Amino acid sequence: QFGSSRRWLAIIMILRKFIGQRMGSYYAQSADAVVGSSPMGDPIQFRRLWGEYHWKRVLDQMYRQDNNGHWFTPVELFRPYYSNTVANCIAQHTKDSTTQAHGDTPIDILELGGGRGTNAIAVLDHLKQTEPELYERVKYTILDASPTLHKLQKDRLLATDHAKKVSFIRQDLALVADGKTLLPPSENITFVVALEVLDNLPHDKIRTRAGSQKNTQQYLEQCTVKQNRKDGSWEEHFVPLADPLIQKILRCAPSYAYNSATWVPIIALGLLH
C-alpha cells in the first residue's frame, strides 16, 4: 500500500514455477491424501484371481473401499512383484557391468519420489533374500519434496532391518534440474529409480512469436503466468524467450521448437540432461 490508495504489485512467474507451487500445496497434504495404500492391507493374491474380469473387480473394490480419493501406484497395486522386478534389474546390470577385480564396488540406489517407501522396502527385501552379497554393498537414498511423505518414508524404513542402509533427502527436483547436485561424484555403481515421477513434474510452455514462421530461439516466446489485479485470477502471458533452463534444453532437444505452441517437460529433461 502506498499513500492513501492501494496498488497491488503484479505477480508474474514462469509457468513451471506456478505449477510447482500448486503441486507443492498438494504434496504438503497428509501422506495418506497424496499416495494411497491398499485398504485391504495385505498384497493382492494374484494367483487366486480368475482372470481379467476378476482383477478389474478387485481393483474396483479397492477404490470403493478407499474414501479419500487416493490413487494407487503400480508399486502399491502389484507389491511386491513390481519392486522385485526393479531389484532383479539392478542385480543383473550390476553383475553385467562389474568385473571380477571390482566385485566389491559399492552400489548407490537413488530413488526420486519415494512414495510411501514401499518400493524401497521391497527392493531391499528382495536383494537381501536373493542377492545377499550384493545387498551388503548397497546404500539406498530416497529424495522427495513432500514433507509428509518424507516423514513417512523415514518412519517406515528406519523401522526395518535396512535402517543402516538408507538415507533421506528432502529436495525439490526443480532445483536439481537447475543444476543442484544430488550426490557427490564417486566411482560407485549408481542406479536412479524414478517411478511415476518424470511425467508428474512441472512443464513449461513455449510458442513461436506471432507472425513469425521461424523456430530459432530468437523467434520463440515463453509462457509466464500473471495474476489479474482485479479478481485474483491467473492468466497466461507470453514474453520473449529468456529463461536459461529452457534455452539449454532447446539446444539439446530443438524439436520442441518446431510447433507453433508446445508443452516442454522441462524439469524431467533437466534431470536427464
Short mmCIF file of C-alpha atoms in Angstrom, two decimals:
data_model
loop_
_atom_site.label_atom_id
_atom_site.label_comp_id
_atom_site.label_asym_id
_atom_site.label_seq_id
_atom_site.Cartn_x
_atom_site.Cartn_y
_atom_site.Cartn_z
CA GLN A 1 0.00 0.00 0.00
CA PHE A 2 1.34 3.43 -0.98
CA GLY A 3 -0.16 6.62 0.42
CA SER A 4 -3.95 6.54 0.66
CA SER A 5 -4.54 4.35 -2.38
CA ARG A 6 -3.99 0.63 -2.76
CA ARG A 7 -1.75 -0.59 -5.54
CA TRP A 8 -1.03 -4.28 -5.78
CA LEU A 9 2.24 -5.41 -7.32
CA ALA A 10 1.63 -7.71 -10.26
CA ILE A 11 2.71 -11.30 -9.58
CA ILE A 12 4.36 -12.82 -12.64
CA MET A 13 6.20 -16.13 -12.73
CA ILE A 14 7.34 -18.61 -15.32
CA LEU A 15 4.83 -21.41 -15.87
CA ARG A 16 6.83 -24.27 -14.32
CA LYS A 17 7.22 -22.34 -11.06
CA PHE A 18 3.49 -21.63 -10.97
CA ILE A 19 2.71 -25.32 -11.50
CA GLY A 20 5.39 -26.23 -8.96
CA GLN A 21 3.74 -24.07 -6.31
CA ARG A 22 0.38 -25.73 -6.89
CA MET A 23 1.96 -29.18 -6.74
CA GLY A 24 3.80 -28.19 -3.57
CA SER A 25 0.47 -27.47 -1.90
CA TYR A 26 -0.82 -30.88 -2.98
CA TYR A 27 2.22 -32.76 -1.72
CA ALA A 28 2.10 -30.89 1.60
CA GLN A 29 -1.12 -32.75 2.48
CA SER A 30 -1.07 -35.76 4.75
CA ALA A 31 0.78 -38.72 3.26
CA ASP A 32 -2.46 -40.73 3.01
CA ALA A 33 -4.04 -37.96 0.92
CA VAL A 34 -1.11 -37.94 -1.51
CA VAL A 35 -0.42 -41.62 -2.26
CA GLY A 36 -2.85 -44.34 -1.27
CA SER A 37 -2.10 -47.75 0.17
CA SER A 38 -4.30 -50.76 -0.32
CA PRO A 39 -7.32 -50.64 2.04
CA MET A 40 -7.15 -54.44 2.05
CA GLY A 41 -3.84 -54.34 3.91
CA ASP A 42 -2.22 -57.49 2.53
CA PRO A 43 -0.88 -57.68 -1.04
CA ILE A 44 -3.29 -58.90 -3.71
CA GLN A 45 -3.14 -62.69 -4.11
CA PHE A 46 -2.77 -62.72 -7.89
CA ARG A 47 -2.63 -66.50 -8.12
CA ARG A 48 -6.17 -66.64 -6.80
CA LEU A 49 -7.57 -64.31 -9.46
CA TRP A 50 -9.64 -65.99 -12.18
CA GLY A 51 -8.67 -63.64 -14.96
CA GLU A 52 -9.02 -60.06 -16.22
CA TYR A 53 -12.61 -59.67 -15.03
CA HIS A 54 -11.69 -60.77 -11.51
CA TRP A 55 -8.73 -58.37 -11.44
CA LYS A 56 -10.88 -55.43 -12.50
CA ARG A 57 -13.43 -56.34 -9.86
CA VAL A 58 -10.76 -56.41 -7.14
CA LEU A 59 -9.36 -53.07 -8.34
CA ASP A 60 -12.84 -51.52 -8.35
CA GLN A 61 -13.41 -52.83 -4.85
CA MET A 62 -10.18 -51.24 -3.64
CA TYR A 63 -11.19 -47.82 -4.91
CA ARG A 64 -14.69 -48.18 -3.48
CA GLN A 65 -13.31 -49.03 -0.04
CA ASP A 66 -11.00 -46.04 -0.12
CA ASN A 67 -12.91 -42.91 0.93
CA ASN A 68 -10.19 -40.32 0.41
CA GLY A 69 -9.93 -40.35 -3.38
CA HIS A 70 -6.48 -41.96 -3.33
CA TRP A 71 -4.76 -43.11 -6.46
CA PHE A 72 -2.71 -46.26 -6.25
CA THR A 73 0.71 -46.55 -7.88
CA PRO A 74 1.85 -49.75 -9.60
CA VAL A 75 4.24 -50.27 -6.67
CA GLU A 76 1.29 -50.42 -4.27
CA LEU A 77 -1.02 -52.41 -6.56
CA PHE A 78 1.50 -55.04 -7.63
CA ARG A 79 3.59 -55.35 -4.48
CA PRO A 80 5.99 -56.91 -4.09
CA TYR A 81 6.36 -58.17 -7.67
CA TYR A 82 6.73 -54.76 -9.32
CA SER A 83 9.57 -53.83 -6.97
CA ASN A 84 11.09 -57.31 -7.22
CA THR A 85 11.48 -56.69 -10.95
CA VAL A 86 13.31 -53.42 -10.23
CA ALA A 87 15.59 -55.25 -7.80
CA ASN A 88 16.29 -58.01 -10.33
CA CYS A 89 17.17 -55.39 -12.94
CA ILE A 90 19.62 -53.73 -10.55
CA ALA A 91 21.21 -57.07 -9.68
CA GLN A 92 21.57 -58.17 -13.30
CA HIS A 93 23.04 -54.89 -14.52
CA THR A 94 25.46 -54.87 -11.60
CA LYS A 95 26.69 -58.36 -12.48
CA ASP A 96 26.97 -57.49 -16.18
CA SER A 97 28.97 -54.31 -15.55
CA THR A 98 31.19 -55.42 -12.67
CA THR A 99 34.49 -57.12 -13.42
CA GLN A 100 35.94 -59.66 -11.06
CA ALA A 101 38.53 -57.12 -9.92
CA HIS A 102 35.81 -54.67 -8.90
CA GLY A 103 33.36 -57.09 -7.37
CA ASP A 104 33.27 -55.17 -4.10
CA THR A 105 32.42 -51.75 -5.59
CA PRO A 106 29.71 -50.00 -3.51
CA ILE A 107 26.27 -49.64 -5.08
CA ASP A 108 24.23 -46.44 -4.72
CA ILE A 109 20.49 -46.59 -5.40
CA LEU A 110 18.83 -43.18 -5.61
CA GLU A 111 15.03 -43.18 -5.74
CA LEU A 112 13.40 -39.94 -6.87
CA GLY A 113 9.97 -39.57 -5.34
CA GLY A 114 9.79 -42.46 -2.89
CA GLY A 115 6.03 -42.52 -2.35
CA ARG A 116 5.17 -44.35 0.85
CA GLY A 117 8.58 -46.05 0.97
CA THR A 118 7.02 -49.29 -0.24
CA ASN A 119 9.33 -49.68 -3.23
CA ALA A 120 12.49 -49.10 -1.19
CA ILE A 121 11.44 -51.69 1.39
CA ALA A 122 10.51 -54.27 -1.25
CA VAL A 123 13.69 -53.73 -3.31
CA LEU A 124 15.93 -54.07 -0.27
CA ASP A 125 13.96 -57.09 0.99
CA HIS A 126 14.34 -58.84 -2.34
CA LEU A 127 18.04 -58.07 -2.69
CA LYS A 128 18.70 -59.29 0.83
CA GLN A 129 16.86 -62.55 0.18
CA THR A 130 18.14 -63.31 -3.32
CA GLU A 131 21.47 -61.45 -3.61
CA PRO A 132 22.91 -61.19 -0.07
CA GLU A 133 26.45 -60.38 -1.21
CA LEU A 134 25.23 -57.62 -3.48
CA TYR A 135 22.89 -56.35 -0.74
CA GLU A 136 25.85 -55.79 1.57
CA ARG A 137 27.27 -53.28 -0.93
CA VAL A 138 24.05 -51.26 -1.31
CA LYS A 139 23.30 -47.80 0.02
CA TYR A 140 19.74 -46.60 -0.70
CA THR A 141 18.79 -42.90 -0.78
CA ILE A 142 15.27 -41.55 -1.19
CA LEU A 143 14.72 -38.00 -2.41
CA ASP A 144 11.30 -36.40 -2.05
CA ALA A 145 9.88 -32.88 -1.99
CA SER A 146 6.83 -33.76 0.11
CA PRO A 147 7.34 -33.13 3.84
CA THR A 148 4.67 -35.66 4.80
CA LEU A 149 5.89 -38.44 2.51
CA HIS A 150 9.47 -37.68 3.57
CA LYS A 151 8.48 -38.29 7.19
CA LEU A 152 6.51 -41.44 6.34
CA GLN A 153 9.45 -42.86 4.38
CA LYS A 154 11.79 -42.29 7.33
CA ASP A 155 9.34 -43.77 9.83
CA ARG A 156 8.81 -46.91 7.74
CA LEU A 157 12.38 -47.57 6.55
CA LEU A 158 14.07 -46.87 9.87
CA ALA A 159 11.80 -49.44 11.50
CA THR A 160 13.10 -52.21 9.21
CA ASP A 161 16.28 -54.28 9.09
CA HIS A 162 17.53 -51.90 6.39
CA ALA A 163 17.81 -48.84 8.68
CA LYS A 164 21.60 -48.63 8.38
CA LYS A 165 21.46 -48.72 4.59
CA VAL A 166 19.02 -45.88 3.95
CA SER A 167 19.26 -42.11 3.90
CA PHE A 168 16.74 -39.42 3.06
CA ILE A 169 16.88 -36.10 1.25
CA ARG A 170 14.05 -33.61 1.15
CA GLN A 171 14.62 -31.72 -2.08
CA ASP A 172 12.62 -30.14 -4.89
CA LEU A 173 13.61 -31.71 -8.21
CA ALA A 174 13.22 -28.31 -9.87
CA LEU A 175 16.42 -27.25 -8.09
CA VAL A 176 18.16 -30.36 -9.36
CA ALA A 177 17.09 -29.55 -12.92
CA ASP A 178 18.61 -26.10 -12.41
CA GLY A 179 21.96 -27.67 -11.60
CA LYS A 180 21.97 -28.58 -7.89
CA THR A 181 23.99 -31.76 -7.32
CA LEU A 182 22.19 -34.69 -5.71
CA LEU A 183 25.10 -36.95 -4.84
CA PRO A 184 28.82 -36.17 -4.76
CA PRO A 185 30.86 -37.59 -7.66
CA SER A 186 32.06 -41.12 -6.98
CA GLU A 187 33.20 -44.31 -8.65
CA ASN A 188 30.30 -46.25 -7.13
CA ILE A 189 27.86 -48.15 -9.31
CA THR A 190 24.79 -45.92 -9.33
CA PHE A 191 21.15 -46.60 -10.19
CA VAL A 192 18.49 -43.88 -10.37
CA VAL A 193 14.93 -45.12 -9.83
CA ALA A 194 12.08 -42.79 -10.82
CA LEU A 195 8.64 -44.43 -10.72
CA GLU A 196 5.58 -42.28 -11.51
CA VAL A 197 7.82 -39.21 -11.32
CA LEU A 198 9.05 -37.79 -14.63
CA ASP A 199 5.56 -37.46 -16.13
CA ASN A 200 4.31 -35.67 -13.00
CA LEU A 201 6.92 -32.91 -12.92
CA PRO A 202 6.11 -29.29 -13.87
CA HIS A 203 6.19 -28.35 -17.55
CA ASP A 204 6.90 -25.13 -19.38
CA LYS A 205 5.15 -23.85 -22.48
CA ILE A 206 6.70 -22.12 -25.48
CA ARG A 207 5.39 -20.84 -28.78
CA THR A 208 6.59 -19.23 -31.98
CA ARG A 209 6.24 -15.47 -31.86
CA ALA A 210 3.06 -14.29 -33.56
CA GLY A 211 3.61 -13.59 -37.27
CA SER A 212 6.89 -15.49 -37.32
CA GLN A 213 7.50 -18.62 -39.38
CA LYS A 214 10.89 -19.38 -37.84
CA ASN A 215 11.57 -21.63 -34.87
CA THR A 216 15.03 -20.48 -33.82
CA GLN A 217 15.26 -19.30 -30.22
CA GLN A 218 15.18 -15.60 -31.04
CA TYR A 219 11.68 -16.12 -32.52
CA LEU A 220 10.31 -18.05 -29.55
CA GLU A 221 8.30 -16.92 -26.55
CA GLN A 222 8.00 -18.50 -23.12
CA CYS A 223 4.80 -18.68 -21.11
CA THR A 224 4.56 -16.82 -17.83
CA VAL A 225 1.56 -16.66 -15.53
CA LYS A 226 0.27 -13.29 -14.42
CA GLN A 227 -2.23 -12.58 -11.69
CA ASN A 228 -5.19 -10.38 -12.59
CA ARG A 229 -5.22 -7.46 -10.17
CA LYS A 230 -8.99 -7.15 -10.28
CA ASP A 231 -10.20 -10.63 -9.42
CA GLY A 232 -7.02 -12.50 -8.46
CA SER A 233 -7.31 -14.99 -11.33
CA TRP A 234 -4.26 -16.21 -13.24
CA GLU A 235 -3.70 -15.68 -16.94
CA GLU A 236 -1.13 -16.83 -19.49
CA HIS A 237 1.23 -14.13 -20.68
CA PHE A 238 3.91 -14.78 -23.33
CA VAL A 239 7.24 -12.94 -23.32
CA PRO A 240 10.41 -13.34 -25.43
CA LEU A 241 12.35 -16.49 -24.53
CA ALA A 242 14.99 -15.66 -21.93
CA ASP A 243 14.90 -18.48 -19.38
CA PRO A 244 18.35 -20.17 -19.23
CA LEU A 245 17.00 -23.65 -18.49
CA ILE A 246 14.55 -23.61 -21.41
CA GLN A 247 17.29 -22.31 -23.70
CA LYS A 248 19.65 -25.08 -22.59
CA ILE A 249 17.03 -27.80 -23.12
CA LEU A 250 16.09 -26.47 -26.56
CA ARG A 251 19.73 -26.61 -27.63
CA CYS A 252 19.72 -30.31 -26.73
CA ALA A 253 16.19 -31.05 -27.97
CA PRO A 254 15.42 -28.48 -30.71
CA SER A 255 12.41 -30.46 -31.98
CA TYR A 256 10.33 -28.90 -29.18
CA ALA A 257 10.59 -25.58 -31.03
CA TYR A 258 9.08 -26.89 -34.28
CA ASN A 259 5.41 -26.45 -33.30
CA SER A 260 3.52 -23.17 -33.06
CA ALA A 261 2.88 -23.89 -29.36
CA THR A 262 4.07 -26.82 -27.28
CA TRP A 263 4.47 -28.09 -23.73
CA VAL A 264 8.06 -28.84 -22.73
CA PRO A 265 8.70 -31.33 -19.85
CA ILE A 266 11.43 -29.01 -18.70
CA ILE A 267 12.16 -30.43 -15.22
CA ALA A 268 12.23 -34.03 -16.46
CA LEU A 269 14.55 -33.08 -19.32
CA GLY A 270 16.69 -31.01 -16.98
CA LEU A 271 17.13 -34.05 -14.73
CA LEU A 272 18.07 -36.26 -17.65
CA HIS A 273 20.44 -33.71 -19.21
#
